[in-house]
PDB file of C-alpha atoms in Angstrom:
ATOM      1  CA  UNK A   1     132.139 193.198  34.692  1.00 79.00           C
ATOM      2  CA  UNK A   2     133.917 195.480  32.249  1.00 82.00           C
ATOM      3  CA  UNK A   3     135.270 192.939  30.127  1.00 86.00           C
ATOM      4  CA  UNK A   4     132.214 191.037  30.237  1.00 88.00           C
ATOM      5  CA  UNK A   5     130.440 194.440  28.703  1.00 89.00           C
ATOM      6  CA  UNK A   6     133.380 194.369  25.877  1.00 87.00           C
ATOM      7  CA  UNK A   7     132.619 191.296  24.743  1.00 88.00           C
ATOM      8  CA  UNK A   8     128.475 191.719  24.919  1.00 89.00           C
ATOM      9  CA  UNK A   9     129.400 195.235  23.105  1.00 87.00           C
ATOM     10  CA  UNK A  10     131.130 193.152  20.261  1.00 86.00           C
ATOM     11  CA  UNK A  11     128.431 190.742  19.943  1.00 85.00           C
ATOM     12  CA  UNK A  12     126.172 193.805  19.561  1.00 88.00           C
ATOM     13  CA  UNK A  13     128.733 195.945  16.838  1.00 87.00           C
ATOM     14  CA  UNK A  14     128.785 192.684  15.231  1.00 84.00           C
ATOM     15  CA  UNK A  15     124.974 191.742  15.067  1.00 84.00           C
ATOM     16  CA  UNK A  16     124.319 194.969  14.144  1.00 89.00           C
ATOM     17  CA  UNK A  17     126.814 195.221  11.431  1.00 86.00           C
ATOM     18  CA  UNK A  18     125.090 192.067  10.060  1.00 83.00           C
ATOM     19  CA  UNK A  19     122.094 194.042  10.061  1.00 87.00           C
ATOM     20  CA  UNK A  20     123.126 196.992   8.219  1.00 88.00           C
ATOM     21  CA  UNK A  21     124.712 194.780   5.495  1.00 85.00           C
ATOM     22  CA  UNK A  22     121.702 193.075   5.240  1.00 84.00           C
ATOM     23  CA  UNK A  23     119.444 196.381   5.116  1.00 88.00           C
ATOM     24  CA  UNK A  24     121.466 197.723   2.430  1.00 88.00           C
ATOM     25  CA  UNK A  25     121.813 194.641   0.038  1.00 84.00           C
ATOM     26  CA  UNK A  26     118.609 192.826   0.509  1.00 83.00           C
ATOM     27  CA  UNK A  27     115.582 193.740  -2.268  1.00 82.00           C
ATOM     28  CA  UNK A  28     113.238 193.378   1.251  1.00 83.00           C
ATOM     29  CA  UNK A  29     114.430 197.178   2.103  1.00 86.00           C
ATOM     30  CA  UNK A  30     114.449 200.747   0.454  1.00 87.00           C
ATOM     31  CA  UNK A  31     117.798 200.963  -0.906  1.00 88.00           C
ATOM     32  CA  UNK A  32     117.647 198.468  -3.366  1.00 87.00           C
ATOM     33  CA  UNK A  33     114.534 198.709  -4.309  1.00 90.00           C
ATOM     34  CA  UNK A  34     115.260 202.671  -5.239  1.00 91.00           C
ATOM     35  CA  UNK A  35     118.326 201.427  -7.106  1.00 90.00           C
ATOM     36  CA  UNK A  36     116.159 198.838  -9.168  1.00 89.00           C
ATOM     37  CA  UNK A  37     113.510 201.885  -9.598  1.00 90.00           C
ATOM     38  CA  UNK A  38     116.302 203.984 -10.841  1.00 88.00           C
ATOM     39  CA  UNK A  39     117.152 201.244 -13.287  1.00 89.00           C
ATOM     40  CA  UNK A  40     114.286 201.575 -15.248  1.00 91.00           C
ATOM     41  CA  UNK A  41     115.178 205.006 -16.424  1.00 90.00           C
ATOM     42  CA  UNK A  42     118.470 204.483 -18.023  1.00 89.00           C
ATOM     43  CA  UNK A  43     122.314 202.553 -16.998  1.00 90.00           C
ATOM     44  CA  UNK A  44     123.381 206.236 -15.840  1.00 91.00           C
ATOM     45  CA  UNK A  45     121.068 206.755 -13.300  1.00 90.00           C
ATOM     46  CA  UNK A  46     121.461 202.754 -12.583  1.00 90.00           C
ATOM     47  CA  UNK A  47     125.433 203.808 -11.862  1.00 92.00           C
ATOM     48  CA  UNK A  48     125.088 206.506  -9.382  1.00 91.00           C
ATOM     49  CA  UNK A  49     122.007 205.250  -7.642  1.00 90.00           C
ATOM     50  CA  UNK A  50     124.468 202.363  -6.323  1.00 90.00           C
ATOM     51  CA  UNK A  51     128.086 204.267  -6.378  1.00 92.00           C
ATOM     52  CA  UNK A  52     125.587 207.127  -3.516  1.00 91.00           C
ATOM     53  CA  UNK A  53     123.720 204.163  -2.120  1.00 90.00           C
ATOM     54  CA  UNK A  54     127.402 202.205  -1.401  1.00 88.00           C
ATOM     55  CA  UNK A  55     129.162 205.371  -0.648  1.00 90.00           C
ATOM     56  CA  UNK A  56     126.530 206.236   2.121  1.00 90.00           C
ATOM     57  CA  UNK A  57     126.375 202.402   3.222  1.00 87.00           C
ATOM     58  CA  UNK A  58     129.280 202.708   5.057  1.00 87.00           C
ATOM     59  CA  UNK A  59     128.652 205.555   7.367  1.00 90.00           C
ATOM     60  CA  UNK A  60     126.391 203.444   9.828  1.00 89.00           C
ATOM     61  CA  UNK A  61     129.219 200.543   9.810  1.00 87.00           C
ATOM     62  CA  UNK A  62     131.575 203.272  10.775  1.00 89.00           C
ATOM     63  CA  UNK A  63     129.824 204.290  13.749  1.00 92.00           C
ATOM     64  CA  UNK A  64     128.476 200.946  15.189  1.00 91.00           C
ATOM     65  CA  UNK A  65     132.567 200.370  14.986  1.00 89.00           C
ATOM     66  CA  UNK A  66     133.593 203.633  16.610  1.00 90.00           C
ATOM     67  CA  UNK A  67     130.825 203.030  19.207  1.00 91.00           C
ATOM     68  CA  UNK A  68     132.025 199.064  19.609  1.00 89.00           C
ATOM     69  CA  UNK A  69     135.466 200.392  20.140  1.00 89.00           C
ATOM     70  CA  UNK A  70     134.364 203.273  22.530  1.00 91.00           C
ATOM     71  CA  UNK A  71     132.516 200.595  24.722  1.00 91.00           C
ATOM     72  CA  UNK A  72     135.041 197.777  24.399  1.00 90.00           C
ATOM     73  CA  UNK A  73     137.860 200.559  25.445  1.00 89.00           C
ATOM     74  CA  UNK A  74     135.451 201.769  28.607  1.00 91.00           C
ATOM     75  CA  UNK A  75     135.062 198.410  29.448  1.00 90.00           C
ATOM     76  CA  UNK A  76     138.391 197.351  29.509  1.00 87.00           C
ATOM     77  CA  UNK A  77     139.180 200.690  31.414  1.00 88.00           C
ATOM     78  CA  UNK A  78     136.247 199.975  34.058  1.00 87.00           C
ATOM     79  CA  UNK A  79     137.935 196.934  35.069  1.00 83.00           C
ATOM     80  CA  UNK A  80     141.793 198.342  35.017  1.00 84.00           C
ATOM     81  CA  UNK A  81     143.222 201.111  34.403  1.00 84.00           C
ATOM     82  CA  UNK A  82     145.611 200.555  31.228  1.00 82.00           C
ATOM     83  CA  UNK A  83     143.285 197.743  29.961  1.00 80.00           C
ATOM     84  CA  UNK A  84     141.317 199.817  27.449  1.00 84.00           C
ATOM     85  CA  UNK A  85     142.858 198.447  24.478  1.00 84.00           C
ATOM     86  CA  UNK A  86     142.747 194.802  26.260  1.00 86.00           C
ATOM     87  CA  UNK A  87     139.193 195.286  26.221  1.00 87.00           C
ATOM     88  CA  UNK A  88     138.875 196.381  22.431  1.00 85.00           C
ATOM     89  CA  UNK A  89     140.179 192.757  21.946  1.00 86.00           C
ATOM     90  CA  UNK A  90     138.382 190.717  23.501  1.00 87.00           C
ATOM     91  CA  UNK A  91     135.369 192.961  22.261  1.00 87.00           C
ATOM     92  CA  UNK A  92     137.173 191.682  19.054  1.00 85.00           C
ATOM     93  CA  UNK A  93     136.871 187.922  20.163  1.00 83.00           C
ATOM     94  CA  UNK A  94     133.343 188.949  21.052  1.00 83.00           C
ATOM     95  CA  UNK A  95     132.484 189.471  17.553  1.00 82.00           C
ATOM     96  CA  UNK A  96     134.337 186.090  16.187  1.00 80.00           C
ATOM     97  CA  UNK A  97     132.292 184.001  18.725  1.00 80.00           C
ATOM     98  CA  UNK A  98     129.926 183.680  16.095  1.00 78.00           C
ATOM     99  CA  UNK A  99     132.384 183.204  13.233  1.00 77.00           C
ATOM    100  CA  UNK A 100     131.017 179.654  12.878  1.00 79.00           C
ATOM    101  CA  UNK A 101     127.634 180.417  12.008  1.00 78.00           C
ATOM    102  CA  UNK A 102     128.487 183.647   9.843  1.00 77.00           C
ATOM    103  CA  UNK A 103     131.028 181.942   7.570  1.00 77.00           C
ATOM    104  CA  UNK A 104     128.290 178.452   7.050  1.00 80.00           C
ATOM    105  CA  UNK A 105     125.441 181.375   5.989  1.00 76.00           C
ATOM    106  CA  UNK A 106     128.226 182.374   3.911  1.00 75.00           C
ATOM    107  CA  UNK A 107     128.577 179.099   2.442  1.00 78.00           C
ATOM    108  CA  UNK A 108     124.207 179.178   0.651  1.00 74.00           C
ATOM    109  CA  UNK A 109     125.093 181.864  -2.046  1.00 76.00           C
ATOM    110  CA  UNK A 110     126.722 179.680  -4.092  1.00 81.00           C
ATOM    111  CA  UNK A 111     124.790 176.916  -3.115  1.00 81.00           C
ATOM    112  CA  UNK A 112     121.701 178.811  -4.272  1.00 79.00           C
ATOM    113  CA  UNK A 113     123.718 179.770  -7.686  1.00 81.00           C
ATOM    114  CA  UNK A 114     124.748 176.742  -8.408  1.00 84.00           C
ATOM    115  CA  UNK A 115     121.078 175.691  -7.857  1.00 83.00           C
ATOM    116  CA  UNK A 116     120.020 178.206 -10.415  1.00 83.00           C
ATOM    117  CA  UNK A 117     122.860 176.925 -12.803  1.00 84.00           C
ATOM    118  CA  UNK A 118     121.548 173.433 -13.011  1.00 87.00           C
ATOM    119  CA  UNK A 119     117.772 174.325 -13.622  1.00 85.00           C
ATOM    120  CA  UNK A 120     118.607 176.430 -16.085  1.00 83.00           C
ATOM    121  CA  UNK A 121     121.080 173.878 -17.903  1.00 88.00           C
ATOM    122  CA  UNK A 122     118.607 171.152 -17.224  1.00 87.00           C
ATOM    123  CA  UNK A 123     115.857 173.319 -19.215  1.00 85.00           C
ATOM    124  CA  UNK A 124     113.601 172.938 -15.931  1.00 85.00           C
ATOM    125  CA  UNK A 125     109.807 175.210 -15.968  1.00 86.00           C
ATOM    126  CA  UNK A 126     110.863 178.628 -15.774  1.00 84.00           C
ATOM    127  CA  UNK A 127     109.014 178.581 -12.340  1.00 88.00           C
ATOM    128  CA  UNK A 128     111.335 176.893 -10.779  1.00 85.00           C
ATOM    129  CA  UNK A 129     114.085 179.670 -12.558  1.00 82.00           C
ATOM    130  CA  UNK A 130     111.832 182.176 -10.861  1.00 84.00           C
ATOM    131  CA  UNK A 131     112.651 180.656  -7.374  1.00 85.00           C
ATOM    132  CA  UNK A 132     116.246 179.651  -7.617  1.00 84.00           C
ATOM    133  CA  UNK A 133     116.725 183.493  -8.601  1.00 83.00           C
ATOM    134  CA  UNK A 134     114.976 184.556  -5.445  1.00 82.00           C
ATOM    135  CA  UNK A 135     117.274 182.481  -3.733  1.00 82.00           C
ATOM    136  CA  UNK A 136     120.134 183.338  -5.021  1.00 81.00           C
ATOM    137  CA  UNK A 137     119.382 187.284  -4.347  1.00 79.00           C
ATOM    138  CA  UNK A 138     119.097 185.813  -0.724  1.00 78.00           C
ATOM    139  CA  UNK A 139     122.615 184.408  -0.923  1.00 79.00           C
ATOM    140  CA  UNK A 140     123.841 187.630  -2.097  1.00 77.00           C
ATOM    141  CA  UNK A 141     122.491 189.227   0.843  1.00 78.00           C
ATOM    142  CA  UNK A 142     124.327 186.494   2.742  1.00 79.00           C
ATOM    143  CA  UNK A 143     127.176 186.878   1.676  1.00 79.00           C
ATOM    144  CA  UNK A 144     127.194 191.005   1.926  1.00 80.00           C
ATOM    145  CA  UNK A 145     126.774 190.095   5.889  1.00 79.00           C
ATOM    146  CA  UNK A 146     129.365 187.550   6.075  1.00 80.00           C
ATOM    147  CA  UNK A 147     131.575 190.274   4.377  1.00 79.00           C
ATOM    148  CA  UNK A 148     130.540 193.010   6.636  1.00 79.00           C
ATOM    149  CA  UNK A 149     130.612 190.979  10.016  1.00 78.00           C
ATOM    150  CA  UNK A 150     134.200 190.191   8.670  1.00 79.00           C
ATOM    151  CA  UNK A 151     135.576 193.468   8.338  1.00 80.00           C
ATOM    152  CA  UNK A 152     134.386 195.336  11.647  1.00 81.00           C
ATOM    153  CA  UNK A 153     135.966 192.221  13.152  1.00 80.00           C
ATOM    154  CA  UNK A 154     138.845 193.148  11.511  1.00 82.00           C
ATOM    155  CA  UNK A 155     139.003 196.467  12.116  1.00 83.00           C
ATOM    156  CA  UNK A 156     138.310 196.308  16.119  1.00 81.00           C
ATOM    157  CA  UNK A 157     141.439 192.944  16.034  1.00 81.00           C
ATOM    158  CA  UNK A 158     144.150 195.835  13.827  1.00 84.00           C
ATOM    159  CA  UNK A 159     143.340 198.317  16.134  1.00 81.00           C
ATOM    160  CA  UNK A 160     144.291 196.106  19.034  1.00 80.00           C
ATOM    161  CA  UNK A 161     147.008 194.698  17.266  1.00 81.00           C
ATOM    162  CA  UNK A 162     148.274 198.017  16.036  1.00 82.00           C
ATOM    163  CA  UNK A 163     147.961 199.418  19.980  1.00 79.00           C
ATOM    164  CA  UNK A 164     149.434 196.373  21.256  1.00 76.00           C
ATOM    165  CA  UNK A 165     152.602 196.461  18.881  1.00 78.00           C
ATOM    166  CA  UNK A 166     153.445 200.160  19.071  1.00 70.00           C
TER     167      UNK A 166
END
């Protein structure tokens, strides 16, 4: 069962990551929405609203990681001892299960531009501006989980790659 937990842990990390990405970049949740507030008192404050808010994004993708690696590496230990580091990747393989249906969400940001481009170049009712820009901020937050699901995938396949090739 301990590989079996690696791989459920790496679905989790990687779900999870998704999450995060998607707390931190969408306008639905507190950070952006105190960066746009921040905005409306000057570029400066603008600047380091997002440098803290990016800086600080990473910490919780850091720990779902070292916790996905911590798991994956007990898991691989529970069912051998000397497969810790087996277990990290498959926890690894865990996370790229789902590689299919991260990289086609991916794919509607610049389907939504694109969308945008046209009904502004076609002159189209600014209403229908109004919701091709709402959809493009939702392909932005697409894309910022695609990205993140990519690198803690990533990260867990070097550090079994980096083990494995010592």
């Amino acid at each position: 069962w301990g590989l079996s937990l690696s791989v459920v842990g790496g679905l989790v990390v990687g779900y999870a990551i998704g999450k995060v990405a998607e707390i931190w970049t969408s306008d639905q949740y507190g950070p952006v929405k105190k960066i746009a507030s921040a905005s409306e008192t000057g570029p400066a404050t603008t600047i380091l609203g997002g440098i803290s808010a990016g800086m600080i994004s990473v910490g919780a993708s850091v720990l779902l990681i070292g916790a996905g690696v911590l798991v994956a590496y007990w898991g691989g230990e529970w069912t051998a001892e000397g497969l810790g580091i087996y277990g990290i990747a498959v926890a690894a393989i865990g996370m790229l299960a789902t590689t299919g249906v991260v990289v086609s969400v991916d794919a509607y940001g610049p389907i939504a531009d694109n969308a945008g481009g046209i009904a502004e170049m076609a002159e189209l009712d600014p209403k229908v501006r109004e919701v091709t820009d709402a959809l493009d901020s939702l392909g932005n937050t697409t894309a910022a989980v695609a990205k993140g699901f990519a690198v803690g995938s990533a990260a867990l396949t070097a550090l079994a790659l980096f083990k494995t090739f010592e």
